[in-house]
Coordinates of C-alpha atoms and ligand atoms in Angstrom, one line a residue:
X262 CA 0.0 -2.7 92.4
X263 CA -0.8 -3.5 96.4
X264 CA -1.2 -0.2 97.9
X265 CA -2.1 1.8 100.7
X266 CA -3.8 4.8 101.8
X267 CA -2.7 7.3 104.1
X268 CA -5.2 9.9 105.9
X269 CA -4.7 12.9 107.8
X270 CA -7.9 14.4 108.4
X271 CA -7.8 17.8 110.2
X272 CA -11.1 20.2 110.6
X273 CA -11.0 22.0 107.4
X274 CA -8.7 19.5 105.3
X275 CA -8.1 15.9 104.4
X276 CA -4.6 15.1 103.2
X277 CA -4.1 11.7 102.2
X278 CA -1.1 10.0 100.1
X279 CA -1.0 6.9 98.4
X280 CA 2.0 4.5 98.7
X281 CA 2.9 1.5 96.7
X282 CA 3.9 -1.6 98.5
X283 CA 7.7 -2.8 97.2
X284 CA 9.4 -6.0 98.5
X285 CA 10.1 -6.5 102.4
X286 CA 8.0 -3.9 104.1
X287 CA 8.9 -1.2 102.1
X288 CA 7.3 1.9 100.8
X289 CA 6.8 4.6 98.1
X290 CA 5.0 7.5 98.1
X291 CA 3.4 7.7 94.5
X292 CA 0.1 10.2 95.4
X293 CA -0.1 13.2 97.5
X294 CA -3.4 14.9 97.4
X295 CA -5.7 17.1 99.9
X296 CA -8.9 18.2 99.7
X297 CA -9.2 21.4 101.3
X298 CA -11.4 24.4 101.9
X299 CA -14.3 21.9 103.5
X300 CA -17.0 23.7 104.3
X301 CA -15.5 26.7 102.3
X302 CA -14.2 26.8 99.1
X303 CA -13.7 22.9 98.5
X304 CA -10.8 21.7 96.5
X305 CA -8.7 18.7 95.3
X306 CA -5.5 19.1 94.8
X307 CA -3.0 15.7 94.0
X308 CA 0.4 15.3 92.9
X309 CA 2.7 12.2 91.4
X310 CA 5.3 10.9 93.2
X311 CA 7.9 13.2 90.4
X312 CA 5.7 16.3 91.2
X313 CA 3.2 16.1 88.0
X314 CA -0.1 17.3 88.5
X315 CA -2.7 14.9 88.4
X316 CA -5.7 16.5 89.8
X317 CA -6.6 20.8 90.8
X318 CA -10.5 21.0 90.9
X319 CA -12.8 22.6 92.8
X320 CA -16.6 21.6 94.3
X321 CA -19.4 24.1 95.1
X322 CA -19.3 24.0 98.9
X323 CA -22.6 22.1 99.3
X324 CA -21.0 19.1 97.4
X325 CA -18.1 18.8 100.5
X326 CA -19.9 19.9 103.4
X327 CA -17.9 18.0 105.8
X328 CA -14.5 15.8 106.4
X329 CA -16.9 12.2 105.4
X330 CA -17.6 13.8 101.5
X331 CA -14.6 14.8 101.5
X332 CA -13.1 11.3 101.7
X333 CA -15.4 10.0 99.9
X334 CA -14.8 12.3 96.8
X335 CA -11.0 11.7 97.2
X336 CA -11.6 7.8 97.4
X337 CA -13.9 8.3 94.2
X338 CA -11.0 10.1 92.4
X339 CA -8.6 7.1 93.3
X340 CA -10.9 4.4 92.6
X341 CA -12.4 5.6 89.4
X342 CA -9.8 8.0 87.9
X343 CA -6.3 6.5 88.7
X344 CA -7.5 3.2 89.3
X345 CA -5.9 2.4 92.6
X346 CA -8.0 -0.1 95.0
X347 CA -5.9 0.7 98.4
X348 CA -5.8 -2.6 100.1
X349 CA -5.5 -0.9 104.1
X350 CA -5.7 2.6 105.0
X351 CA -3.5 3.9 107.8
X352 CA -4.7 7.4 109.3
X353 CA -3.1 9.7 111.4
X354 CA -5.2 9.8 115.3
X355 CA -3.3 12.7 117.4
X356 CA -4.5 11.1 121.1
X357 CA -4.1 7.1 121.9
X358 CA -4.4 8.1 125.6
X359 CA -2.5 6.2 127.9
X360 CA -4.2 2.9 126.2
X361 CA -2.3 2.7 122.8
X362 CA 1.4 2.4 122.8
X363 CA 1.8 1.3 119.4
X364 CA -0.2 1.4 115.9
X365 CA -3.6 -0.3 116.5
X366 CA -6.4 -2.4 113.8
X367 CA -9.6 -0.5 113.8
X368 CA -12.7 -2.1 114.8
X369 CA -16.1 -0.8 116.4
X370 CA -14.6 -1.3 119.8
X371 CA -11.3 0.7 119.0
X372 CA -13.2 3.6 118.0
X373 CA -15.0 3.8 120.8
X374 CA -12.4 3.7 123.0
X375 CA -10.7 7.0 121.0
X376 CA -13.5 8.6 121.5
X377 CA -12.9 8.9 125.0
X378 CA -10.1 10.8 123.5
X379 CA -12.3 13.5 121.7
X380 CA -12.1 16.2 125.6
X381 CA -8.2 15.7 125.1
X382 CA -7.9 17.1 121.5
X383 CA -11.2 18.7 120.8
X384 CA -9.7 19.8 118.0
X385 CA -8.1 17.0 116.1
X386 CA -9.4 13.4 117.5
X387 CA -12.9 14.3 116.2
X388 CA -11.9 15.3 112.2
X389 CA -9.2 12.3 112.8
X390 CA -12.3 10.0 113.5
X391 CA -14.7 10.9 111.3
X392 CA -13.1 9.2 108.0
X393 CA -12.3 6.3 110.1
X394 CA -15.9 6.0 111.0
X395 CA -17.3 6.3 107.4
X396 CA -15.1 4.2 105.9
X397 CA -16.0 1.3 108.6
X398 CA -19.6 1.8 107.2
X399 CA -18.8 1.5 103.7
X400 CA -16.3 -0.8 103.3
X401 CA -16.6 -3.0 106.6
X402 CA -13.3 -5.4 105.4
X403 CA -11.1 -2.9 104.3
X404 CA -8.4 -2.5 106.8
X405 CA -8.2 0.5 108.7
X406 CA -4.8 1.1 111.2
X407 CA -4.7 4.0 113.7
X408 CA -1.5 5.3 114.0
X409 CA -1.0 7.7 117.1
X410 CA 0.8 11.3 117.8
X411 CA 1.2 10.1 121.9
X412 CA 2.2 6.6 121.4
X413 CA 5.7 6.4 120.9
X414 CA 6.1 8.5 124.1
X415 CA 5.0 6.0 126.3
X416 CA 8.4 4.6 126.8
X417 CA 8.8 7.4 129.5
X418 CA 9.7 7.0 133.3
X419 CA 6.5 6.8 134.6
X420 CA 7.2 9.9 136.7
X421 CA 7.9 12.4 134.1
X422 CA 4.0 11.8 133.1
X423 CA 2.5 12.9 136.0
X424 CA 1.5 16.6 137.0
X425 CA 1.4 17.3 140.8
X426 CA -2.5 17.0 141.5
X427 CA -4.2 14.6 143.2
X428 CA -3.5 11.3 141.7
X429 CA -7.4 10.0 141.2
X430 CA -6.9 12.5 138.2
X431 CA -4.0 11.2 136.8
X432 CA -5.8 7.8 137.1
X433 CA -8.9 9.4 135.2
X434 CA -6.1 10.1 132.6
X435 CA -4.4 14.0 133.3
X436 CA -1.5 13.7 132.7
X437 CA 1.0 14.4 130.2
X438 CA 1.2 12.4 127.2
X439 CA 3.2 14.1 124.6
X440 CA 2.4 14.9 120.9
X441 CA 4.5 14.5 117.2
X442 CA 5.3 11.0 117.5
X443 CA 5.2 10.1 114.2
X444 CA 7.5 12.6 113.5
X445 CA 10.2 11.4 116.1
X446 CA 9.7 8.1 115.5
X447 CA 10.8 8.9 111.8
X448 CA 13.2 10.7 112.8
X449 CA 14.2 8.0 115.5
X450 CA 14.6 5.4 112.6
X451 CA 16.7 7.1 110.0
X452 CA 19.4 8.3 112.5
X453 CA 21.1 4.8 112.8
X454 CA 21.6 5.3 108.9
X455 CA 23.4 8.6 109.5
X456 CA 25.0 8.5 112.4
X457 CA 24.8 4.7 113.9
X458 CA 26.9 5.2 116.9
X459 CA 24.9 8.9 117.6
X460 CA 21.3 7.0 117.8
X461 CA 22.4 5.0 120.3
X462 CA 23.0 7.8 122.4
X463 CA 21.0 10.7 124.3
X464 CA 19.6 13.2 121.0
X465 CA 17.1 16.0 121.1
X466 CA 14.9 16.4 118.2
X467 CA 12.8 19.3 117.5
X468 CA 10.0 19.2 115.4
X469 CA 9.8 22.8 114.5
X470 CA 6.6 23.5 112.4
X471 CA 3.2 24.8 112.6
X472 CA 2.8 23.0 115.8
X473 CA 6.4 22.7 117.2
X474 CA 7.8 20.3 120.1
X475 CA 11.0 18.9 121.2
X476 CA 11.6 15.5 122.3
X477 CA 14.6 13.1 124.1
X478 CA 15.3 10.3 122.7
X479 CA 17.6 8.1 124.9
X480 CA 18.8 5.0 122.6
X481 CA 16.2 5.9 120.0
X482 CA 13.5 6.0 122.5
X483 CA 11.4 9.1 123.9
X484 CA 12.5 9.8 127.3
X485 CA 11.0 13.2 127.9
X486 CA 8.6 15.7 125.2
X487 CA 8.1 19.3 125.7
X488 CA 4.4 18.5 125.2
X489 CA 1.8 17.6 127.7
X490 CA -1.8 16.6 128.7
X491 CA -2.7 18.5 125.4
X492 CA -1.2 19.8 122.4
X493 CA -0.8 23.1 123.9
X494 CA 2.3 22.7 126.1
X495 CA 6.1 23.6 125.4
X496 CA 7.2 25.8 123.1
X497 CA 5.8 28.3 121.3
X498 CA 3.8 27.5 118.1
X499 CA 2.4 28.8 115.1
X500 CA -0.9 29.8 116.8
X501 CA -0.2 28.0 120.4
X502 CA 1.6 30.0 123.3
X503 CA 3.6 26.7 124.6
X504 CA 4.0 26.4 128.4
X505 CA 1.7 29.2 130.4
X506 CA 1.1 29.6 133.5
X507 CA -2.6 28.0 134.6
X508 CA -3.3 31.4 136.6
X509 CA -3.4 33.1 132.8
X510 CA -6.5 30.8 132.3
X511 CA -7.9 31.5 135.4
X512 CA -8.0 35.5 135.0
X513 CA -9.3 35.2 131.4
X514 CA -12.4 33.4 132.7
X515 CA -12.7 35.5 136.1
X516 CA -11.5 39.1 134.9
X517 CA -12.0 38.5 131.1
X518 CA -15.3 36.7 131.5
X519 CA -14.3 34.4 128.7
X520 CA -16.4 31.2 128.5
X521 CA -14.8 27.6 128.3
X522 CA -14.6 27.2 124.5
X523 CA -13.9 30.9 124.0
X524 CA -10.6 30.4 126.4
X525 CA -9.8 27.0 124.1
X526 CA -10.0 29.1 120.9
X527 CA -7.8 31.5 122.2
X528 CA -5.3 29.5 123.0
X529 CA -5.4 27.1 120.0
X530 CA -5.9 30.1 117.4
X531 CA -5.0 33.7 118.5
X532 CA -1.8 33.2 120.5
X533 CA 1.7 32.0 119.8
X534 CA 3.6 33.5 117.1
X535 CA 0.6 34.9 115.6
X536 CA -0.8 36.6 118.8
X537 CA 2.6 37.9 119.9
X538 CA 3.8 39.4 116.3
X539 CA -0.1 40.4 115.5
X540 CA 1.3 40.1 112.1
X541 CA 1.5 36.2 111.1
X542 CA 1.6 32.3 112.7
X543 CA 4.1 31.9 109.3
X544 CA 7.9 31.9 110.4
X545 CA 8.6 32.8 106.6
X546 CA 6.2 36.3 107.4
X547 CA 8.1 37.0 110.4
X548 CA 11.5 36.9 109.4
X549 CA 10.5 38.8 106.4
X550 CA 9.2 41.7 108.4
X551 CA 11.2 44.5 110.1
X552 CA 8.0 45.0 112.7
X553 CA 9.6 45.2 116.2
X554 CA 7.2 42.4 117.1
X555 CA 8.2 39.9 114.7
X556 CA 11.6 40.3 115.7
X557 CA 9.9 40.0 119.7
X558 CA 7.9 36.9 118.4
X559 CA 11.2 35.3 116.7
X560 CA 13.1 36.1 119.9
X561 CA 10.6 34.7 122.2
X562 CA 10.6 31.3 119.9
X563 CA 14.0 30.8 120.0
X564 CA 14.4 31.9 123.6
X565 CA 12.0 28.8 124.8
X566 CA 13.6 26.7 122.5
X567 CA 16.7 27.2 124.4
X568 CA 15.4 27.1 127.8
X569 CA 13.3 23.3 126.8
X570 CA 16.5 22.0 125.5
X571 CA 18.1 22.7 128.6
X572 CA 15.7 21.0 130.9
X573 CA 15.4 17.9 128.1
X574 CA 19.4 18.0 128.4
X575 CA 19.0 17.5 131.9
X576 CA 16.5 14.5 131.7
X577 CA 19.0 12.9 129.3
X578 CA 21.5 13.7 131.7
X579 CA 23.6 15.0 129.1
X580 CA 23.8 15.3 125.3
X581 CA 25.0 13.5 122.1
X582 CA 23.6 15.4 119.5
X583 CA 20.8 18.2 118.2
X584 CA 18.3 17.6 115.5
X585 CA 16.2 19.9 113.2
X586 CA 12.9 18.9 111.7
X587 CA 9.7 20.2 110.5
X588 CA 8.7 22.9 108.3
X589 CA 10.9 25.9 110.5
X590 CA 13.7 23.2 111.3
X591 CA 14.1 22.3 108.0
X592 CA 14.0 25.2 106.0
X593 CA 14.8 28.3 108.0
X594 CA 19.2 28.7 108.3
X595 CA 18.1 31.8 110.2
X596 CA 16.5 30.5 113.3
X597 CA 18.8 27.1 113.1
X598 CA 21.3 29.8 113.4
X599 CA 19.7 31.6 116.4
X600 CA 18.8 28.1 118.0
X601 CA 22.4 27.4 118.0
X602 CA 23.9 30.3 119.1
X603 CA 21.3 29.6 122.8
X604 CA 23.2 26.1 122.3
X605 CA 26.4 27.1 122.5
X606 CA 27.2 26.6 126.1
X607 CA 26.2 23.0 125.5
X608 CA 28.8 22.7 122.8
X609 CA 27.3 23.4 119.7
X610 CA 28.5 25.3 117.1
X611 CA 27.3 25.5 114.0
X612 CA 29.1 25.6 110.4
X613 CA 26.7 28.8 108.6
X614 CA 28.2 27.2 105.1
X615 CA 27.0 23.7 105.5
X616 CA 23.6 25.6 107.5
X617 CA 22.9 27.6 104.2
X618 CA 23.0 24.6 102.0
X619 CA 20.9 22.7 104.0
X620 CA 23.9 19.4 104.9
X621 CA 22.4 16.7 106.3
X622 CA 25.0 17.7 109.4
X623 CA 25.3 21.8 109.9
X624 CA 27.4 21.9 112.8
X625 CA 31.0 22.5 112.7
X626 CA 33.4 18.7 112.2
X627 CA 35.3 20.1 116.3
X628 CA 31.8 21.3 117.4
X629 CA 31.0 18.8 120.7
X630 CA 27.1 18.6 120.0
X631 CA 26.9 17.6 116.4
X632 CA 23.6 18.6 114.4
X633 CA 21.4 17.7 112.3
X634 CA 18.5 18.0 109.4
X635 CA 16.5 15.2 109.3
X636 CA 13.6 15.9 107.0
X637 CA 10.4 14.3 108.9
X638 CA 7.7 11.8 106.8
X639 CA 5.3 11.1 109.0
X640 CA 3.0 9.9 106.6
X641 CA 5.7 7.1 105.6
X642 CA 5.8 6.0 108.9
X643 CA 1.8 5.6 109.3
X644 CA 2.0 3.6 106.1
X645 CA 5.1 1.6 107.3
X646 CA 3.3 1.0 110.4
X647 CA 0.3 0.1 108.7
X648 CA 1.7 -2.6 106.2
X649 CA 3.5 -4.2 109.1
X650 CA 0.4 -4.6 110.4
X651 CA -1.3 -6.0 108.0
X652 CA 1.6 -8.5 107.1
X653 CA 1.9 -9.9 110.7
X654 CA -2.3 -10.5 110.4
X655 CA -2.6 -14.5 110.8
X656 CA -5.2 -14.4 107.9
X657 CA -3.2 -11.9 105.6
X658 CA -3.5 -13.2 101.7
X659 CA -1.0 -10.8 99.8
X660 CA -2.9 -10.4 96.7
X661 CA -6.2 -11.0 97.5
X662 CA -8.1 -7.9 98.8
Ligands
LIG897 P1 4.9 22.2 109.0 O1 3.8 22.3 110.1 O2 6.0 21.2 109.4 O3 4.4 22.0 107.6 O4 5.6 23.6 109.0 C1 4.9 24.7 108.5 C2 5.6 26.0 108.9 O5 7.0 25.9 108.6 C3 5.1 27.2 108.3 O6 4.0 27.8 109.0 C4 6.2 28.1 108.2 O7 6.2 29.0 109.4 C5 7.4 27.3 108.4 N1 8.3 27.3 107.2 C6 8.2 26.6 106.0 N2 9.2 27.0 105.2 C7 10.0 27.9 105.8 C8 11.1 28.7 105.5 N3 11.7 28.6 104.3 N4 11.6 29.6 106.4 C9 10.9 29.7 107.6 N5 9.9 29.0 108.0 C10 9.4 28.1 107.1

């Protein structure tokens, strides 16, 4: 069986899933594993494409010290365990810069040039490198493809990426790039099989999750993101305020006295749902609590998620449809419910019997803006991304690895 790996490798974590390769650049997910706890309490955890267990063991912390042993063990398990020989691997790299518009090969020149990247997402480009970097060591042929969170944004009007400073910075690369592309790409894709005439059209998706965005799609292109220069921008997160005013930065480091990397922690860790509930970055938590500041943090989420579809509205210049992903988009018929009550005046209206049982389409059949749950899989697109690849190589053997 041709296969190939997929790798997400954050700080404390590696997912990775393994996909079989089926007949005109298709795939199937067969694996889905993560090592976790890194540096911690070090685990493997993998499941079969029907759900069976296939692996739950756990390494004294000085066996998986960092995100290299942890790949390494994981690619031991596949290799010597279940037997699978992945013929490419195809990871997940949050920031392609302004460089990378599309999935790229990796060679010794490509990761140098991401690590250029490393000041613009200190803390994913480095974990996201680090795999790719060992495996080049250790197995030199194997293909590796870098699949980016910017890239498919880069189909915007070249004037929605700039911020209003000087433009030698923007030329040294500030400027906004936009983040979950992989997820709207996915999403991008499978609307022409739900609604064909719809993803021609002007949709907004958002990616509601841990980290949450929103994005235009014109025609099945990104026209405008919530998200910026960083990761950091837009809506409120899990652990991320969303858009803040840059005078808040500026009186934490001259009134607060907080250094540089104690502001970035801040803003990356303490703030966003979590820092304005105190209670929880977990929508679930929230929603379960009767703590006035849950229901704050709830209201404040939903609130921006109004106001961001308003302005992305106004950069399509109008709206077709609405679309929910992500792990808050596509399980929580509370805050759809809430997100589409701050719709309303842009004709939505929801159906609360097709939003309980999770329909594909929630809204009502005379509601103007119809919408949607469209279940994101990003890691299907890094490996669809990645076979194509591969198959449109001149020297590509199918076969012979
Ligand atoms: P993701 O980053 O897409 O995996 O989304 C993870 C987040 O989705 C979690 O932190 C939860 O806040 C949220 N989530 C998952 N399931 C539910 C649910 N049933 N209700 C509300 N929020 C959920």
């Amino acid at each position: 069986m041709d296969t190939i790996l997929v790798v997400n490798a954050g700080s404390s974590s590696v997912k990775f899933q393994i996909f079989s390769v089926e007949g005109e650049g298709q795939v199937r997910r067969q694996i889905k594993g993560q090592m976790d706890g890194i540096g911690s309490r070090p685990r493997l955890r993998a499941i079969g494409a029907d759900g069976d267990p296939l692996a739950d063991r756990a390494y004294p912390i000085e066996a998986i010290p960092d995100v290299p042993a942890a790949m390494s063990i994981a690619g031991e398990w596949l290799r010597n365990e279940i037997r699978i020989n992945p013929m490419a691997v195809g990871h997940r790299v949050v920031h392609g810069g302004s460089d990378y518009d599309r999935p790229v090969l990796i060679d010794h020149g490509v990761v140098a040039r991401l690590e250029r990247f490393i000041a613009l997402a200190p803390l994913h480009q480095p974990h996201n490198l680090a795999p790719i970097r060992s495996l080049l060591t250790n197995y030199p042929t194997l293909p590796q493809v870098a699949c980016f969170d910017t890239a498919f944004h880069r189909t915007h009007d070249a004037v929605a990426d700039y911020y209003a400073i000087p433009h030698q910075l923007h030329a040294e690369g500030i400027r906004r790039y936009g983040f979950h592309g992989l997820s709207y790409e996915y999403v991008a894709k499978t609307l022409p099989q739900i609604a064909p005439e719809i993803a021609k059209g002007r949709v907004i998706v958002a990616h509601l999750g841990s980290g949450a965005s929103m994005c235009a799609l014109k025609k099945g292109h990104s026209a405008e993101s919530t998200m910026g220069f960083t990761a950091l921008d837009g809506l409120a997160m899990g652990t991320r305020p969303g858009q803040i005013d840059p005078g808040v930065v500026l009186y934490l480091i001259s009134e607060k006295g907080m250094s540089a990397s104690n502001v970035q922690s801040f803003l990356y860790r303490d703030c966003g749902l979590k820092g304005l509930s105190g209670i929880s970055n977990d929508m679930r938590e929230l929603e379960a609590s009767e703590d006035p500041k849950a229901k704050l943090a709830i209201e404040y989420f939903v609130y921006r998620i109004g106001l961001n579809a308003g302005m992305l509205a106004a950069a399509l210049q109008g709206l077709d449809a609405f679309v929910f992903t992500a792990g808050i988009g596509e399980n929580s018929v509370r805050i759809r419910a809430r997100i589409a009550d701050q719709l309303a005046w842009l004709g939505v209206t929801l159906d609360p019997a097709e939003n309980s049982r999770h329909a594909r389409l929630i809204s009502r059949s005379d509601s103007r803006i119809p919408v949607y749950v469209v279940p994101t899989d990003e890691e299907q697109m890094i490996a669809r991304h990645t076979l194509s690849l591969l198959l449109n190589r001149p020297s590509f053997n199918p076969g012979h690895k």
